[in-house]
PDB file of C-alpha atoms in Angstrom:
ATOM      1  CA  MET A 949      -7.926 -18.556 -49.299  1.00 40.00           C
ATOM      2  CA  ASP A 950      -8.766 -14.941 -48.461  1.00 51.00           C
ATOM      3  CA  ALA A 951      -8.208 -15.794 -44.788  1.00 53.00           C
ATOM      4  CA  ILE A 952      -4.558 -16.641 -45.468  1.00 48.00           C
ATOM      5  CA  ARG A 953      -2.343 -13.665 -44.780  1.00 58.00           C
ATOM      6  CA  PRO A 954       1.432 -13.285 -44.771  1.00 53.00           C
ATOM      7  CA  ILE A 955       2.945 -13.624 -41.301  1.00 51.00           C
ATOM      8  CA  PRO A 956       4.005 -10.139 -40.183  1.00 62.00           C
ATOM      9  CA  ARG A 957       7.732  -9.586 -39.952  1.00 61.00           C
ATOM     10  CA  THR A 958       7.353  -8.680 -36.268  1.00 66.00           C
ATOM     11  CA  LEU A 959       5.926 -12.139 -35.552  1.00 84.00           C
ATOM     12  CA  LEU A 960       8.829 -13.831 -37.319  1.00 84.00           C
ATOM     13  CA  ARG A 961      11.240 -11.765 -35.270  1.00 87.00           C
ATOM     14  CA  ASP A 962       9.434 -12.706 -32.070  1.00 89.00           C
ATOM     15  CA  ARG A 963       9.426 -16.396 -33.027  1.00 89.00           C
ATOM     16  CA  ALA A 964      13.166 -16.285 -33.667  1.00 90.00           C
ATOM     17  CA  TYR A 965      13.808 -14.406 -30.434  1.00 92.00           C
ATOM     18  CA  GLU A 966      11.768 -16.803 -28.297  1.00 92.00           C
ATOM     19  CA  ALA A 967      13.302 -19.925 -29.844  1.00 91.00           C
ATOM     20  CA  ILE A 968      16.895 -18.723 -29.452  1.00 93.00           C
ATOM     21  CA  ARG A 969      16.288 -17.293 -25.968  1.00 94.00           C
ATOM     22  CA  ASP A 970      14.720 -20.547 -24.778  1.00 91.00           C
ATOM     23  CA  ALA A 971      17.615 -22.595 -26.200  1.00 92.00           C
ATOM     24  CA  ILE A 972      20.125 -20.390 -24.379  1.00 94.00           C
ATOM     25  CA  VAL A 973      18.216 -20.532 -21.086  1.00 92.00           C
ATOM     26  CA  ALA A 974      17.869 -24.318 -21.333  1.00 89.00           C
ATOM     27  CA  GLY A 975      21.584 -24.673 -22.031  1.00 88.00           C
ATOM     28  CA  ASP A 976      20.991 -26.193 -25.470  1.00 91.00           C
ATOM     29  CA  ILE A 977      23.224 -23.388 -26.723  1.00 92.00           C
ATOM     30  CA  ALA A 978      25.972 -23.316 -24.127  1.00 92.00           C
ATOM     31  CA  PRO A 979      27.674 -20.266 -22.594  1.00 93.00           C
ATOM     32  CA  GLY A 980      30.526 -19.188 -24.844  1.00 93.00           C
ATOM     33  CA  ALA A 981      29.052 -20.869 -27.935  1.00 95.00           C
ATOM     34  CA  VAL A 982      29.334 -18.854 -31.135  1.00 95.00           C
ATOM     35  CA  VAL A 983      25.992 -18.406 -32.912  1.00 94.00           C
ATOM     36  CA  ARG A 984      25.591 -17.658 -36.611  1.00 93.00           C
ATOM     37  CA  ASP A 985      22.510 -16.095 -38.117  1.00 91.00           C
ATOM     38  CA  ALA A 986      22.612 -18.201 -41.295  1.00 92.00           C
ATOM     39  CA  GLU A 987      22.851 -21.470 -39.362  1.00 92.00           C
ATOM     40  CA  LEU A 988      20.065 -20.643 -36.921  1.00 91.00           C
ATOM     41  CA  ALA A 989      17.869 -19.227 -39.674  1.00 90.00           C
ATOM     42  CA  GLU A 990      18.111 -22.540 -41.514  1.00 90.00           C
ATOM     43  CA  ARG A 991      17.329 -24.543 -38.382  1.00 90.00           C
ATOM     44  CA  LEU A 992      14.330 -22.315 -37.602  1.00 89.00           C
ATOM     45  CA  GLY A 993      13.067 -22.256 -41.170  1.00 90.00           C
ATOM     46  CA  LEU A 994      13.297 -18.472 -41.303  1.00 89.00           C
ATOM     47  CA  SER A 995      15.221 -15.894 -43.274  1.00 90.00           C
ATOM     48  CA  ARG A 996      18.291 -14.313 -41.717  1.00 92.00           C
ATOM     49  CA  ALA A 997      16.621 -10.938 -41.094  1.00 92.00           C
ATOM     50  CA  PRO A 998      14.388 -11.948 -38.140  1.00 92.00           C
ATOM     51  CA  VAL A 999      17.283 -13.921 -36.652  1.00 92.00           C
ATOM     52  CA  ARG A1000      19.514 -10.847 -36.822  1.00 93.00           C
ATOM     53  CA  ASP A1001      16.750  -8.837 -35.139  1.00 93.00           C
ATOM     54  CA  ALA A1002      16.561 -11.495 -32.426  1.00 94.00           C
ATOM     55  CA  PHE A1003      20.336 -11.379 -31.968  1.00 94.00           C
ATOM     56  CA  SER A1004      20.168  -7.626 -31.440  1.00 94.00           C
ATOM     57  CA  ARG A1005      17.490  -7.987 -28.788  1.00 93.00           C
ATOM     58  CA  LEU A1006      19.345 -10.789 -27.013  1.00 95.00           C
ATOM     59  CA  VAL A1007      22.540  -8.715 -26.962  1.00 94.00           C
ATOM     60  CA  ASP A1008      20.578  -5.878 -25.370  1.00 92.00           C
ATOM     61  CA  GLU A1009      19.191  -8.288 -22.761  1.00 91.00           C
ATOM     62  CA  GLY A1010      22.597  -9.741 -21.875  1.00 92.00           C
ATOM     63  CA  LEU A1011      22.188 -13.273 -23.227  1.00 95.00           C
ATOM     64  CA  LEU A1012      24.431 -12.670 -26.244  1.00 95.00           C
ATOM     65  CA  GLU A1013      27.529 -10.551 -26.780  1.00 94.00           C
ATOM     66  CA  SER A1014      28.739  -9.383 -30.150  1.00 90.00           C
ATOM     67  CA  LYS A1015      31.917  -8.016 -31.660  1.00 87.00           C
ATOM     68  CA  PRO A1016      31.192  -6.427 -35.057  1.00 81.00           C
ATOM     69  CA  GLN A1017      32.701  -8.288 -38.002  1.00 79.00           C
ATOM     70  CA  SER A1018      34.002 -10.947 -35.634  1.00 84.00           C
ATOM     71  CA  TYR A1019      31.517 -13.030 -33.596  1.00 87.00           C
ATOM     72  CA  THR A1020      28.250 -13.256 -31.729  1.00 93.00           C
ATOM     73  CA  ARG A1021      28.305 -15.664 -28.808  1.00 95.00           C
ATOM     74  CA  VAL A1022      26.376 -16.655 -25.727  1.00 95.00           C
ATOM     75  CA  THR A1023      27.429 -14.780 -22.610  1.00 94.00           C
ATOM     76  CA  PRO A1024      28.763 -16.642 -19.578  1.00 93.00           C
ATOM     77  CA  VAL A1025      26.569 -16.958 -16.504  1.00 90.00           C
ATOM     78  CA  VAL A1026      27.847 -14.169 -14.258  1.00 89.00           C
ATOM     79  CA  ALA A1027      26.679 -14.286 -10.645  1.00 87.00           C
ATOM     80  CA  ALA A1028      26.712 -10.489 -10.228  1.00 89.00           C
ATOM     81  CA  ASP A1029      24.461 -10.079 -13.278  1.00 89.00           C
ATOM     82  CA  VAL A1030      22.072 -12.709 -11.959  1.00 89.00           C
ATOM     83  CA  ARG A1031      21.976 -11.064  -8.545  1.00 90.00           C
ATOM     84  CA  ASP A1032      21.188  -7.680 -10.103  1.00 91.00           C
ATOM     85  CA  ALA A1033      18.493  -9.214 -12.306  1.00 92.00           C
ATOM     86  CA  ALA A1034      16.944 -11.033  -9.338  1.00 91.00           C
ATOM     87  CA  ALA A1035      16.810  -7.795  -7.343  1.00 92.00           C
ATOM     88  CA  VAL A1036      15.048  -5.985 -10.194  1.00 95.00           C
ATOM     89  CA  VAL A1037      12.647  -8.819 -10.986  1.00 95.00           C
ATOM     90  CA  GLY A1038      11.898  -9.269  -7.279  1.00 94.00           C
ATOM     91  CA  ALA A1039      11.065  -5.586  -6.922  1.00 97.00           C
ATOM     92  CA  MET A1040       8.710  -5.811  -9.889  1.00 97.00           C
ATOM     93  CA  HIS A1041       6.987  -8.854  -8.408  1.00 97.00           C
ATOM     94  CA  GLU A1042       6.507  -7.058  -5.107  1.00 98.00           C
ATOM     95  CA  LEU A1043       5.000  -4.133  -7.021  1.00 98.00           C
ATOM     96  CA  VAL A1044       2.551  -6.254  -9.007  1.00 98.00           C
ATOM     97  CA  THR A1045       1.633  -8.327  -5.942  1.00 98.00           C
ATOM     98  CA  ARG A1046       0.682  -5.200  -4.034  1.00 98.00           C
ATOM     99  CA  ALA A1047      -1.503  -4.058  -6.929  1.00 98.00           C
ATOM    100  CA  ALA A1048      -2.974  -7.443  -7.796  1.00 98.00           C
ATOM    101  CA  VAL A1049      -4.015  -8.929  -4.452  1.00 98.00           C
ATOM    102  CA  PRO A1050      -7.039  -6.634  -3.926  1.00 98.00           C
ATOM    103  CA  ARG A1051      -8.248  -7.489  -7.452  1.00 98.00           C
ATOM    104  CA  LEU A1052      -7.898 -11.262  -7.294  1.00 98.00           C
ATOM    105  CA  LEU A1053     -10.940 -13.447  -7.867  1.00 97.00           C
ATOM    106  CA  ALA A1054     -11.446 -17.028  -6.745  1.00 97.00           C
ATOM    107  CA  ASP A1055     -10.543 -18.250 -10.238  1.00 98.00           C
ATOM    108  CA  HIS A1056      -7.193 -16.465 -10.051  1.00 98.00           C
ATOM    109  CA  VAL A1057      -6.365 -18.055  -6.709  1.00 98.00           C
ATOM    110  CA  GLY A1058      -7.448 -21.421  -8.059  1.00 98.00           C
ATOM    111  CA  ALA A1059      -5.144 -21.030 -11.051  1.00 98.00           C
ATOM    112  CA  MET A1060      -2.254 -20.248  -8.691  1.00 98.00           C
ATOM    113  CA  ARG A1061      -2.988 -23.367  -6.629  1.00 97.00           C
ATOM    114  CA  ASP A1062      -3.100 -25.488  -9.795  1.00 97.00           C
ATOM    115  CA  SER A1063       0.245 -24.068 -10.921  1.00 96.00           C
ATOM    116  CA  ASN A1064       1.794 -24.793  -7.525  1.00 95.00           C
ATOM    117  CA  ALA A1065       0.546 -28.371  -7.630  1.00 96.00           C
ATOM    118  CA  ARG A1066       2.277 -28.802 -10.998  1.00 95.00           C
ATOM    119  CA  PHE A1067       5.357 -27.108  -9.584  1.00 92.00           C
ATOM    120  CA  ALA A1068       5.541 -29.462  -6.590  1.00 91.00           C
ATOM    121  CA  ALA A1069       4.999 -32.526  -8.798  1.00 92.00           C
ATOM    122  CA  ALA A1070       7.728 -31.411 -11.201  1.00 90.00           C
ATOM    123  CA  VAL A1071      10.157 -30.871  -8.320  1.00 86.00           C
ATOM    124  CA  ARG A1072       9.448 -34.368  -7.025  1.00 87.00           C
ATOM    125  CA  ASP A1073      10.035 -35.779 -10.504  1.00 88.00           C
ATOM    126  CA  GLY A1074      13.231 -33.777 -10.999  1.00 85.00           C
ATOM    127  CA  ASP A1075      11.720 -32.078 -14.072  1.00 88.00           C
ATOM    128  CA  VAL A1076      13.370 -28.664 -13.912  1.00 87.00           C
ATOM    129  CA  SER A1077      11.770 -27.373 -17.118  1.00 87.00           C
ATOM    130  CA  ALA A1078       8.264 -28.208 -15.916  1.00 90.00           C
ATOM    131  CA  ALA A1079       8.979 -26.762 -12.473  1.00 89.00           C
ATOM    132  CA  LEU A1080      10.169 -23.438 -13.839  1.00 89.00           C
ATOM    133  CA  ARG A1081       7.286 -23.301 -16.304  1.00 91.00           C
ATOM    134  CA  ALA A1082       4.774 -23.848 -13.492  1.00 94.00           C
ATOM    135  CA  ASP A1083       6.578 -21.259 -11.371  1.00 92.00           C
ATOM    136  CA  ASP A1084       6.271 -18.722 -14.183  1.00 93.00           C
ATOM    137  CA  GLU A1085       2.563 -19.505 -14.578  1.00 96.00           C
ATOM    138  CA  LEU A1086       1.912 -19.024 -10.873  1.00 96.00           C
ATOM    139  CA  HIS A1087       3.565 -15.617 -10.639  1.00 96.00           C
ATOM    140  CA  ASP A1088       2.197 -14.539 -14.009  1.00 97.00           C
ATOM    141  CA  VAL A1089      -1.304 -14.558 -12.532  1.00 98.00           C
ATOM    142  CA  LEU A1090      -0.317 -11.646 -10.307  1.00 98.00           C
ATOM    143  CA  VAL A1091       1.531  -9.882 -13.114  1.00 98.00           C
ATOM    144  CA  ARG A1092      -1.509 -10.065 -15.397  1.00 98.00           C
ATOM    145  CA  VAL A1093      -4.048  -9.070 -12.766  1.00 98.00           C
ATOM    146  CA  SER A1094      -1.960  -6.064 -11.732  1.00 98.00           C
ATOM    147  CA  GLY A1095      -2.255  -4.648 -15.250  1.00 97.00           C
ATOM    148  CA  ASN A1096       1.196  -3.072 -14.950  1.00 98.00           C
ATOM    149  CA  ARG A1097       2.642  -3.458 -18.446  1.00 97.00           C
ATOM    150  CA  ALA A1098       5.964  -1.828 -17.576  1.00 97.00           C
ATOM    151  CA  ALA A1099       6.511  -4.286 -14.732  1.00 97.00           C
ATOM    152  CA  ALA A1100       5.490  -7.186 -16.982  1.00 97.00           C
ATOM    153  CA  ALA A1101       7.997  -6.114 -19.631  1.00 95.00           C
ATOM    154  CA  THR A1102      10.765  -5.799 -17.044  1.00 96.00           C
ATOM    155  CA  VAL A1103      10.038  -9.248 -15.635  1.00 96.00           C
ATOM    156  CA  ALA A1104      10.044 -10.765 -19.129  1.00 93.00           C
ATOM    157  CA  ARG A1105      13.338  -9.085 -19.976  1.00 93.00           C
ATOM    158  CA  TYR A1106      15.377 -10.070 -16.923  1.00 93.00           C
ATOM    159  CA  THR A1107      13.923 -13.419 -15.843  1.00 93.00           C
ATOM    160  CA  PRO A1108      15.868 -15.423 -18.490  1.00 93.00           C
ATOM    161  CA  LEU A1109      19.170 -14.312 -16.926  1.00 91.00           C
ATOM    162  CA  ILE A1110      18.008 -15.796 -13.628  1.00 90.00           C
ATOM    163  CA  ARG A1111      16.655 -18.990 -15.142  1.00 90.00           C
ATOM    164  CA  ARG A1112      20.036 -19.920 -16.643  1.00 89.00           C
ATOM    165  CA  LEU A1113      21.633 -20.035 -13.210  1.00 86.00           C
ATOM    166  CA  GLU A1114      18.643 -21.795 -11.658  1.00 83.00           C
ATOM    167  CA  ARG A1115      18.832 -24.546 -14.270  1.00 82.00           C
ATOM    168  CA  ARG A1116      22.551 -24.994 -13.757  1.00 74.00           C
ATOM    169  CA  ARG A1117      22.260 -25.136  -9.983  1.00 70.00           C
ATOM    170  CA  PHE A1118      19.423 -27.653 -10.146  1.00 67.00           C
ATOM    171  CA  GLY A1119      21.456 -29.765 -12.548  1.00 56.00           C
ATOM    172  CA  GLU A1120      24.228 -29.824  -9.960  1.00 54.00           C
ATOM    173  CA  GLY A1121      21.845 -31.190  -7.342  1.00 48.00           C
ATOM    174  CA  GLY A1122      20.384 -27.950  -6.021  1.00 48.00           C
ATOM    175  CA  ASN A1123      16.743 -27.590  -5.041  1.00 52.00           C
ATOM    176  CA  CYS A1124      13.897 -25.739  -6.688  1.00 54.00           C
ATOM    177  CA  ARG A1125      12.264 -22.992  -4.701  1.00 59.00           C
ATOM    178  CA  SER A1126       9.922 -24.213  -2.011  1.00 77.00           C
ATOM    179  CA  ALA A1127       6.352 -25.058  -2.911  1.00 81.00           C
ATOM    180  CA  GLY A1128       5.705 -24.202   0.738  1.00 89.00           C
ATOM    181  CA  LEU A1129       6.543 -20.557   0.126  1.00 93.00           C
ATOM    182  CA  HIS A1130       4.160 -20.604  -2.793  1.00 95.00           C
ATOM    183  CA  ASP A1131       1.478 -21.985  -0.487  1.00 96.00           C
ATOM    184  CA  GLU A1132       2.091 -19.101   1.928  1.00 96.00           C
ATOM    185  CA  LEU A1133       1.808 -16.613  -0.926  1.00 97.00           C
ATOM    186  CA  ILE A1134      -1.393 -18.153  -2.235  1.00 98.00           C
ATOM    187  CA  ASP A1135      -2.977 -18.291   1.225  1.00 98.00           C
ATOM    188  CA  ALA A1136      -2.226 -14.592   1.721  1.00 98.00           C
ATOM    189  CA  CYS A1137      -3.702 -13.823  -1.693  1.00 98.00           C
ATOM    190  CA  ALA A1138      -6.818 -15.857  -0.910  1.00 98.00           C
ATOM    191  CA  VAL A1139      -7.635 -13.753   2.158  1.00 98.00           C
ATOM    192  CA  GLY A1140      -6.568 -10.455   0.596  1.00 97.00           C
ATOM    193  CA  ASP A1141      -3.619  -9.918   2.946  1.00 98.00           C
ATOM    194  CA  VAL A1142      -1.537  -7.572   0.810  1.00 98.00           C
ATOM    195  CA  ASP A1143       1.307  -7.049   3.271  1.00 98.00           C
ATOM    196  CA  GLU A1144       1.794 -10.771   3.886  1.00 98.00           C
ATOM    197  CA  ALA A1145       1.681 -11.523   0.156  1.00 98.00           C
ATOM    198  CA  VAL A1146       4.334  -8.889  -0.493  1.00 98.00           C
ATOM    199  CA  ARG A1147       6.463 -10.216   2.379  1.00 97.00           C
ATOM    200  CA  VAL A1148       6.411 -13.767   1.012  1.00 96.00           C
ATOM    201  CA  THR A1149       7.090 -12.517  -2.509  1.00 96.00           C
ATOM    202  CA  ALA A1150      10.160 -10.670  -1.232  1.00 95.00           C
ATOM    203  CA  GLU A1151      11.348 -13.851   0.519  1.00 93.00           C
ATOM    204  CA  ILE A1152      10.950 -15.905  -2.651  1.00 91.00           C
ATOM    205  CA  TRP A1153      13.003 -13.543  -4.779  1.00 89.00           C
ATOM    206  CA  ARG A1154      15.566 -12.891  -2.057  1.00 87.00           C
ATOM    207  CA  GLY A1155      16.260 -16.611  -2.263  1.00 80.00           C
ATOM    208  CA  LEU A1156      17.270 -16.156  -5.888  1.00 76.00           C
ATOM    209  CA  GLU A1157      19.703 -13.399  -4.948  1.00 73.00           C
ATOM    210  CA  ASP A1158      21.171 -15.832  -2.413  1.00 71.00           C
ATOM    211  CA  LEU A1159      21.429 -18.458  -5.161  1.00 68.00           C
ATOM    212  CA  ALA A1160      23.601 -16.070  -7.147  1.00 67.00           C
ATOM    213  CA  ASP A1161      25.784 -15.463  -4.084  1.00 65.00           C
ATOM    214  CA  LEU A1162      26.430 -19.213  -3.873  1.00 59.00           C
ATOM    215  CA  ASP A1163      27.831 -19.079  -7.406  1.00 56.00           C
ATOM    216  CA  THR A1164      30.493 -16.447  -6.633  1.00 51.00           C
TER     217      THR A1164
END
């Protein structure tokens, strides 16, 4: 029993944050929906304190909005906000790609190819959740190898804003990003072509800015 330790408060806060964020991004908690800390705490099996901490973080990140003593609710999907987020996240991905490509090993490239295979299969099956998860895994290889923690934190903060619009567009019959562009990125990474990898990365994320423009 000595190995059993209380779960740190920070971990409870992170668990609450991730669960609520993921529900918002997936649309399980719809834009405009009012959220209550007591209700979500009960559903998550947590106390209200970590849920309140999660609310504060989600307000700061633009997924929730709050009026003191009145309400906390999910923000609408605003195209201008998505476009701004895509520009920032794209710039961070270009930065980490430039740093990561010279450091990539064969195992890293192999992991990217595996992720893209899952991505392509999920697109064919119409499984948006699996496609976006595989997409995250592919690009996360470059983020991790770059070692740039500030860029990683920025990507983690702003990507959920983009994902909400992606999910909605795909649900309306839109298409996931091209597995072909991923192939181009991976091929450039495999031969150590930094400039080409950065160019393809910019094209991928520019497509997300264009997606936001379609929603205006």
